[in-house]
Short mmCIF file of C-alpha atoms in Angstrom, two decimals:
data_model
loop_
_atom_site.label_atom_id
_atom_site.label_comp_id
_atom_site.label_asym_id
_atom_site.label_seq_id
_atom_site.Cartn_x
_atom_site.Cartn_y
_atom_site.Cartn_z
CA UNK A 1 34.97 6.33 10.84
CA UNK A 2 34.53 6.04 14.62
CA UNK A 3 38.34 5.76 15.11
CA UNK A 4 38.65 2.11 15.96
CA UNK A 5 37.90 0.55 12.81
CA UNK A 6 41.35 0.05 11.50
CA UNK A 7 42.27 -1.43 14.88
CA UNK A 8 39.73 -4.16 14.90
CA UNK A 9 40.63 -4.78 11.00
CA UNK A 10 44.23 -5.23 12.34
CA UNK A 11 43.07 -7.49 14.99
CA UNK A 12 41.19 -9.48 12.48
CA UNK A 13 44.19 -9.92 10.36
CA UNK A 14 46.36 -10.83 13.47
CA UNK A 15 43.80 -13.50 14.21
CA UNK A 16 44.35 -15.01 10.79
CA UNK A 17 40.93 -15.46 9.77
CA UNK A 18 39.53 -13.49 6.93
CA UNK A 19 36.84 -15.58 5.85
CA UNK A 20 33.21 -15.05 7.20
CA UNK A 21 31.87 -16.02 10.62
CA UNK A 22 34.98 -15.40 12.48
CA UNK A 23 35.08 -13.82 16.07
CA UNK A 24 33.90 -10.32 14.71
CA UNK A 25 30.97 -11.62 12.81
CA UNK A 26 29.94 -13.57 16.12
CA UNK A 27 30.28 -10.28 17.95
CA UNK A 28 28.02 -8.52 15.50
CA UNK A 29 25.54 -11.22 15.44
CA UNK A 30 25.15 -11.02 19.20
CA UNK A 31 24.95 -7.20 19.27
CA UNK A 32 22.07 -7.23 16.71
CA UNK A 33 20.23 -10.12 18.51
CA UNK A 34 20.32 -8.19 21.86
CA UNK A 35 19.52 -4.89 20.36
CA UNK A 36 16.42 -6.21 18.14
CA UNK A 37 15.13 -9.17 20.09
CA UNK A 38 15.75 -11.35 17.03
CA UNK A 39 16.13 -15.05 17.43
CA UNK A 40 19.00 -15.10 15.15
CA UNK A 41 20.87 -12.47 13.23
CA UNK A 42 23.14 -13.29 10.28
CA UNK A 43 25.42 -10.82 8.76
CA UNK A 44 25.20 -10.60 4.90
CA UNK A 45 27.43 -8.99 2.19
CA UNK A 46 24.47 -6.53 1.68
CA UNK A 47 20.83 -5.83 2.43
CA UNK A 48 20.03 -7.05 -1.22
CA UNK A 49 21.54 -10.36 -0.08
CA UNK A 50 19.52 -10.28 3.11
CA UNK A 51 16.23 -9.82 0.88
CA UNK A 52 17.25 -12.57 -1.55
CA UNK A 53 17.71 -14.83 1.56
CA UNK A 54 14.32 -13.89 2.82
CA UNK A 55 12.76 -14.67 -0.69
CA UNK A 56 14.49 -18.19 -0.44
CA UNK A 57 13.08 -18.71 3.08
CA UNK A 58 9.64 -17.61 1.97
CA UNK A 59 9.72 -20.39 -0.79
CA UNK A 60 8.70 -17.66 -3.60
CA UNK A 61 7.77 -19.59 -6.57
CA UNK A 62 6.85 -18.32 -10.00
CA UNK A 63 3.68 -16.41 -10.10
CA UNK A 64 3.66 -15.69 -6.39
CA UNK A 65 2.83 -12.15 -5.36
CA UNK A 66 4.35 -10.12 -2.94
CA UNK A 67 2.95 -6.60 -1.80
CA UNK A 68 5.35 -3.84 -1.29
CA UNK A 69 5.43 0.03 -2.04
CA UNK A 70 6.57 1.31 -5.54
CA UNK A 71 8.48 3.96 -3.79
CA UNK A 72 11.60 1.85 -2.68
CA UNK A 73 14.92 0.71 -3.94
CA UNK A 74 15.11 -1.72 -6.58
CA UNK A 75 16.41 -4.53 -4.24
CA UNK A 76 13.11 -4.79 -2.67
CA UNK A 77 11.46 -6.03 -5.68
CA UNK A 78 14.63 -7.79 -7.47
CA UNK A 79 14.84 -10.28 -4.51
CA UNK A 80 11.50 -11.67 -5.34
CA UNK A 81 11.69 -11.33 -8.93
CA UNK A 82 14.74 -13.54 -9.06
CA UNK A 83 12.50 -16.17 -7.79
CA UNK A 84 9.90 -15.71 -10.34
CA UNK A 85 7.75 -13.74 -7.95
CA UNK A 86 5.43 -10.93 -8.96
CA UNK A 87 5.72 -7.52 -6.97
CA UNK A 88 2.48 -5.79 -6.44
CA UNK A 89 2.83 -2.10 -5.99
CA UNK A 90 0.54 -0.37 -3.57
CA UNK A 91 0.45 3.46 -3.01
CA UNK A 92 2.27 5.10 0.10
CA UNK A 93 1.03 7.47 2.79
CA UNK A 94 0.89 11.10 2.35
CA UNK A 95 2.75 11.67 5.83
CA UNK A 96 5.47 9.20 5.90
CA UNK A 97 6.08 7.90 2.30
CA UNK A 98 5.60 4.36 3.83
CA UNK A 99 3.28 1.52 2.45
CA UNK A 100 -0.31 2.65 3.08
CA UNK A 101 -1.52 -0.17 5.21
CA UNK A 102 -5.14 0.89 4.55
CA UNK A 103 -4.57 -0.33 0.94
CA UNK A 104 -2.86 -3.50 1.57
CA UNK A 105 -5.77 -5.91 2.32
CA UNK A 106 -7.42 -5.09 -0.83
CA UNK A 107 -4.43 -5.86 -3.04
CA UNK A 108 -4.37 -9.57 -1.48
CA UNK A 109 -5.10 -12.37 -3.79
CA UNK A 110 -5.10 -16.18 -3.71
CA UNK A 111 -1.47 -15.69 -5.08
CA UNK A 112 -0.10 -13.40 -2.41
CA UNK A 113 2.41 -14.89 -0.20
CA UNK A 114 4.26 -11.87 1.63
CA UNK A 115 3.91 -8.31 2.56
CA UNK A 116 7.18 -6.16 2.48
CA UNK A 117 6.97 -2.99 4.39
CA UNK A 118 9.63 -0.62 3.65
CA UNK A 119 10.52 1.75 6.56
CA UNK A 120 11.32 4.89 4.59
CA UNK A 121 13.95 7.52 5.96
CA UNK A 122 13.95 5.23 9.22
CA UNK A 123 10.27 6.09 10.11
CA UNK A 124 8.44 2.98 10.93
CA UNK A 125 5.41 1.73 8.80
CA UNK A 126 2.28 0.95 10.66
CA UNK A 127 3.10 -2.39 11.93
CA UNK A 128 0.30 -3.61 14.04
CA UNK A 129 -2.09 -3.20 11.33
CA UNK A 130 0.30 -4.99 8.74
CA UNK A 131 0.93 -7.75 11.03
CA UNK A 132 -2.68 -8.06 11.79
CA UNK A 133 -3.58 -8.45 8.03
CA UNK A 134 -0.66 -10.86 7.37
CA UNK A 135 -1.72 -13.13 10.41
CA UNK A 136 -5.55 -13.09 9.23
CA UNK A 137 -4.33 -14.01 5.44
CA UNK A 138 -1.49 -16.46 6.48
CA UNK A 139 1.21 -14.31 4.75
CA UNK A 140 4.82 -13.49 5.68
CA UNK A 141 5.87 -10.07 6.67
CA UNK A 142 9.35 -9.33 5.47
CA UNK A 143 10.60 -5.89 6.77
CA UNK A 144 12.93 -3.98 4.52
CA UNK A 145 14.50 -2.07 7.20
CA UNK A 146 17.30 -0.98 5.18
CA UNK A 147 17.31 2.45 6.57
CA UNK A 148 15.84 1.52 9.95
CA UNK A 149 18.88 0.66 12.02
CA UNK A 150 17.89 1.83 15.59
CA UNK A 151 14.47 3.17 14.94
CA UNK A 152 11.44 1.73 16.75
CA UNK A 153 7.66 1.32 16.43
CA UNK A 154 5.97 1.41 19.68
CA UNK A 155 9.12 0.45 21.43
CA UNK A 156 10.04 -2.37 19.31
CA UNK A 157 13.19 -2.17 17.05
CA UNK A 158 12.50 -2.06 13.24
CA UNK A 159 13.62 -5.34 11.59
CA UNK A 160 12.51 -7.15 14.66
CA UNK A 161 8.82 -7.25 14.24
CA UNK A 162 7.99 -9.14 10.97
CA UNK A 163 8.93 -12.71 10.62
CA UNK A 164 12.00 -11.54 8.81
CA UNK A 165 13.75 -8.29 8.68
CA UNK A 166 16.79 -6.96 6.70
CA UNK A 167 19.35 -4.13 7.40
CA UNK A 168 21.65 -2.38 5.20
CA UNK A 169 25.33 -1.23 6.46
CA UNK A 170 26.13 0.27 2.87
CA UNK A 171 28.28 3.26 3.23
CA UNK A 172 25.28 5.67 2.67
CA UNK A 173 23.49 4.29 5.78
CA UNK A 174 23.88 5.39 9.52
CA UNK A 175 25.92 2.40 10.62
CA UNK A 176 28.31 1.21 7.91
CA UNK A 177 30.84 -1.28 6.83
CA UNK A 178 31.26 -0.14 3.32
CA UNK A 179 28.90 -2.95 1.75
CA UNK A 180 26.99 -5.05 4.14
CA UNK A 181 23.67 -6.21 5.63
CA UNK A 182 22.05 -8.55 8.00
CA UNK A 183 19.15 -10.82 8.10
CA UNK A 184 17.04 -10.66 11.07
CA UNK A 185 15.04 -14.06 11.77
CA UNK A 186 12.24 -13.27 14.31
CA UNK A 187 10.20 -16.66 13.67
CA UNK A 188 12.35 -19.46 15.03
CA UNK A 189 11.07 -21.91 12.42
CA UNK A 190 13.21 -20.16 9.89
CA UNK A 191 16.62 -20.20 11.96
CA UNK A 192 18.05 -23.42 10.91
CA UNK A 193 17.03 -22.96 7.06
CA UNK A 194 18.54 -19.56 7.19
CA UNK A 195 21.82 -20.70 8.00
CA UNK A 196 21.86 -23.23 5.56
CA UNK A 197 20.75 -20.90 2.55
CA UNK A 198 23.39 -18.41 3.74
CA UNK A 199 25.92 -21.15 3.68
CA UNK A 200 25.69 -22.32 0.15
CA UNK A 201 22.78 -24.57 0.96
CA UNK A 202 25.02 -26.67 3.36
CA UNK A 203 24.75 -27.37 7.16
CA UNK A 204 28.33 -26.18 7.54
CA UNK A 205 27.34 -23.88 10.61
CA UNK A 206 25.93 -26.92 12.48
CA UNK A 207 29.26 -28.89 11.45
CA UNK A 208 31.42 -26.27 13.05
CA UNK A 209 29.34 -26.30 16.19
CA UNK A 210 29.57 -30.20 16.38
CA UNK A 211 26.04 -30.76 15.84
CA UNK A 212 26.78 -33.16 12.99
CA UNK A 213 29.74 -35.09 12.00
CA UNK A 214 29.90 -33.82 8.24
CA UNK A 215 28.19 -31.14 6.46
CA UNK A 216 26.74 -31.45 2.92
CA UNK A 217 24.44 -29.99 0.47
CA UNK A 218 20.79 -29.78 1.94
CA UNK A 219 18.89 -27.26 -0.14
CA UNK A 220 19.30 -24.42 -2.85
CA UNK A 221 21.52 -21.51 -1.25
CA UNK A 222 24.29 -19.23 -1.99
CA UNK A 223 27.41 -17.41 -0.60
CA UNK A 224 25.82 -14.60 1.59
CA UNK A 225 28.68 -14.35 4.12
CA UNK A 226 30.78 -10.90 4.36
CA UNK A 227 34.36 -11.38 5.14
CA UNK A 228 35.75 -10.80 8.61
CA UNK A 229 37.46 -7.62 7.72
CA UNK A 230 33.99 -6.22 6.97
CA UNK A 231 32.53 -7.56 10.07
CA UNK A 232 35.58 -5.87 12.13
CA UNK A 233 34.79 -2.66 10.49
CA UNK A 234 31.10 -2.97 11.49
CA UNK A 235 31.96 -3.92 15.13
CA UNK A 236 33.59 -0.76 15.55
CA UNK A 237 30.44 1.12 14.21
CA UNK A 238 28.05 -0.93 16.25
CA UNK A 239 29.88 0.01 19.47
CA UNK A 240 29.23 3.70 18.46
CA UNK A 241 25.82 3.19 17.11
CA UNK A 242 23.96 5.01 19.63
CA UNK A 243 26.33 7.99 19.50
CA UNK A 244 25.99 8.18 15.66
CA UNK A 245 22.24 8.03 15.91
CA UNK A 246 22.21 10.86 18.55
CA UNK A 247 24.44 13.21 16.49
CA UNK A 248 22.46 12.46 13.50
CA UNK A 249 19.32 13.28 15.37
CA UNK A 250 20.80 16.67 16.48
CA UNK A 251 21.44 17.55 12.79
CA UNK A 252 17.89 16.42 11.84
CA UNK A 253 16.14 18.27 14.73
CA UNK A 254 18.05 21.67 14.01
CA UNK A 255 17.01 21.22 10.24
CA UNK A 256 13.38 20.82 11.48
CA UNK A 257 13.56 24.01 13.39
CA UNK A 258 15.22 26.02 10.78
CA UNK A 259 12.78 24.99 7.92
CA UNK A 260 9.62 25.67 10.05
CA UNK A 261 9.08 29.12 8.67
CA UNK A 262 9.37 28.01 5.09
CA UNK A 263 6.65 25.45 5.82
CA UNK A 264 4.43 28.12 7.30
CA UNK A 265 4.80 30.14 4.26
CA UNK A 266 3.67 27.22 2.22
CA UNK A 267 6.69 26.47 -0.05
CA UNK A 268 7.59 23.22 1.31
CA UNK A 269 6.51 20.60 3.76
CA UNK A 270 8.83 19.20 6.32
CA UNK A 271 9.04 15.32 7.11
CA UNK A 272 6.30 13.93 9.62
CA UNK A 273 7.07 11.47 12.23
CA UNK A 274 4.03 9.57 13.89
CA UNK A 275 3.78 9.27 17.45
CA UNK A 276 4.36 5.64 17.61
CA UNK A 277 7.63 5.95 15.83
CA UNK A 278 11.28 6.98 17.15
CA UNK A 279 13.20 7.48 14.02
CA UNK A 280 17.10 7.38 13.58
CA UNK A 281 17.57 10.42 11.46
CA UNK A 282 18.50 8.57 8.41
CA UNK A 283 17.71 11.38 6.10
CA UNK A 284 16.03 14.83 6.00
CA UNK A 285 13.83 15.36 3.11
CA UNK A 286 11.27 18.22 2.20
CA UNK A 287 8.40 18.03 -0.20
CA UNK A 288 8.43 21.05 -2.32
CA UNK A 289 5.09 22.82 -2.89
CA UNK A 290 3.34 21.74 -6.09
CA UNK A 291 4.11 23.43 -9.37
CA UNK A 292 7.75 24.13 -7.84
CA UNK A 293 10.39 23.52 -10.33
CA UNK A 294 12.48 21.06 -8.50
CA UNK A 295 15.32 21.01 -11.08
CA UNK A 296 15.72 24.79 -10.69
CA UNK A 297 15.72 24.14 -6.85
CA UNK A 298 18.66 21.61 -7.26
CA UNK A 299 20.54 23.54 -9.70
CA UNK A 300 20.24 26.64 -7.34
CA UNK A 301 21.68 24.54 -4.51
CA UNK A 302 24.31 22.98 -6.61
CA UNK A 303 25.30 26.59 -7.76
CA UNK A 304 26.19 27.06 -3.79
CA UNK A 305 28.16 24.04 -3.53
CA UNK A 306 25.32 22.07 -1.96
CA UNK A 307 24.69 18.38 -3.17
CA UNK A 308 20.92 18.17 -2.54
CA UNK A 309 19.28 15.36 -4.41
CA UNK A 310 16.00 13.66 -5.33
CA UNK A 311 15.33 10.02 -4.37
CA UNK A 312 13.65 7.06 -6.03
CA UNK A 313 12.16 6.87 -9.50
CA UNK A 314 9.02 4.69 -8.44
CA UNK A 315 9.41 1.29 -9.48
CA UNK A 316 5.91 0.92 -11.18
CA UNK A 317 7.06 3.58 -13.89
CA UNK A 318 10.29 1.98 -14.54
CA UNK A 319 11.01 -0.66 -17.55
CA UNK A 320 11.49 -3.35 -15.30
CA UNK A 321 8.60 -2.49 -12.93
CA UNK A 322 6.35 -2.53 -16.24
CA UNK A 323 7.60 -5.86 -17.24
CA UNK A 324 7.90 -7.91 -13.90
CA UNK A 325 5.13 -6.12 -11.53
CA UNK A 326 1.58 -5.27 -11.46
CA UNK A 327 0.20 -2.14 -9.68
CA UNK A 328 -2.95 -2.10 -7.15
CA UNK A 329 -4.67 1.08 -8.07
CA UNK A 330 -3.21 4.29 -9.47
CA UNK A 331 -0.60 5.02 -6.85
CA UNK A 332 -1.48 9.05 -7.06
CA UNK A 333 0.65 9.78 -3.68
CA UNK A 334 3.77 8.01 -5.02
CA UNK A 335 3.81 9.77 -8.22
CA UNK A 336 3.05 13.15 -7.04
CA UNK A 337 5.36 13.17 -3.98
CA UNK A 338 8.32 11.43 -5.74
CA UNK A 339 8.58 14.27 -8.10
CA UNK A 340 8.56 16.95 -5.09
CA UNK A 341 11.01 15.28 -2.73
CA UNK A 342 14.39 16.87 -2.04
CA UNK A 343 16.92 15.25 0.30
CA UNK A 344 19.27 17.58 2.06
CA UNK A 345 22.86 16.92 3.09
CA UNK A 346 23.02 15.18 6.56
CA UNK A 347 26.00 13.44 8.12
CA UNK A 348 27.60 13.21 11.42
CA UNK A 349 29.51 16.35 11.76
CA UNK A 350 27.69 18.56 9.59
CA UNK A 351 28.49 22.05 11.16
CA UNK A 352 25.63 24.77 11.92
CA UNK A 353 27.43 27.02 9.64
CA UNK A 354 26.95 24.45 6.77
CA UNK A 355 23.32 23.89 7.74
CA UNK A 356 22.65 27.43 7.69
CA UNK A 357 24.16 27.79 4.25
CA UNK A 358 21.89 24.98 2.88
CA UNK A 359 18.76 26.63 4.51
CA UNK A 360 19.63 30.17 3.33
CA UNK A 361 20.05 28.87 -0.22
CA UNK A 362 16.85 27.06 0.01
CA UNK A 363 14.97 30.14 1.20
CA UNK A 364 16.41 32.22 -1.42
CA UNK A 365 15.28 29.97 -4.35
CA UNK A 366 11.86 29.21 -2.75
CA UNK A 367 11.03 32.72 -1.83
CA UNK A 368 12.15 34.37 -4.92
#
């Protein structure tokens, strides 16, 4: 916590409005719009909800295809599967673990409706190429920027580049509200519908602004609003977002320096950030050398009180992925690097001696 979360929660309680879209929600919307350049920002109760809203806005129908990486969280695919859509999994790049933009165009068919780049670890996908492909094929671009808060691509904030973007404020992210998310609407034509879908399919928001004399059911929607206490907590975090990011970058950069000798010795590879990207230090991961026993490495770190973990099981190899999706190509990079990736502890306030302990333990097992 930054220190002011409980103060703002108490203020929200004193204001007497605990449902969504109160004063704190409006402050958060304005902050996000100013920071990202989005035409409209709408808080949601999760990034999953924001992606589900995006699928509704995209009018995904049964049989429609959506291109995305297999190396992502299940929500990226679930949002479209719920509409009857078919995720089409494309391999990732070796350097960033992001959707390989060079493979996207070949995966497009007459049923393709959208491309969903996922900005892994807060490092941007190659958005110029992806946007160009989308425009030439009349496709939507929906950014899964769950991990991308305050990261940029060529100076533009992630989530604010595609037609739509989705943020996460889950407690595992950089800026948090426990559970929470936001939909960023960057194409103005989707703004009114986004409000309607978020408000159970009604024009309730327009009614409260005095634009209509009553609100009614307009189209299919659901209840995607977070409560005002969640927004109050988030507001405290947003006010400190730059400082949170800088402190995380300090930890990330120190890891990067400490682990350089192990990379030079060939036992691991450090993360790579392309020049066009400014990342937010969402996570620090390493890729172990091929043939390294990752389970043994994790067990060794655990024996030293270090909770290092692997990350996603690629969706194309999961039971639901086999049932609902199709794969474009063999995904060799996804399969290989998913089995070698290890995430190291990273949080605001991680002390130097703790980092030294982590790196020493990693060195001990890898150079054994």
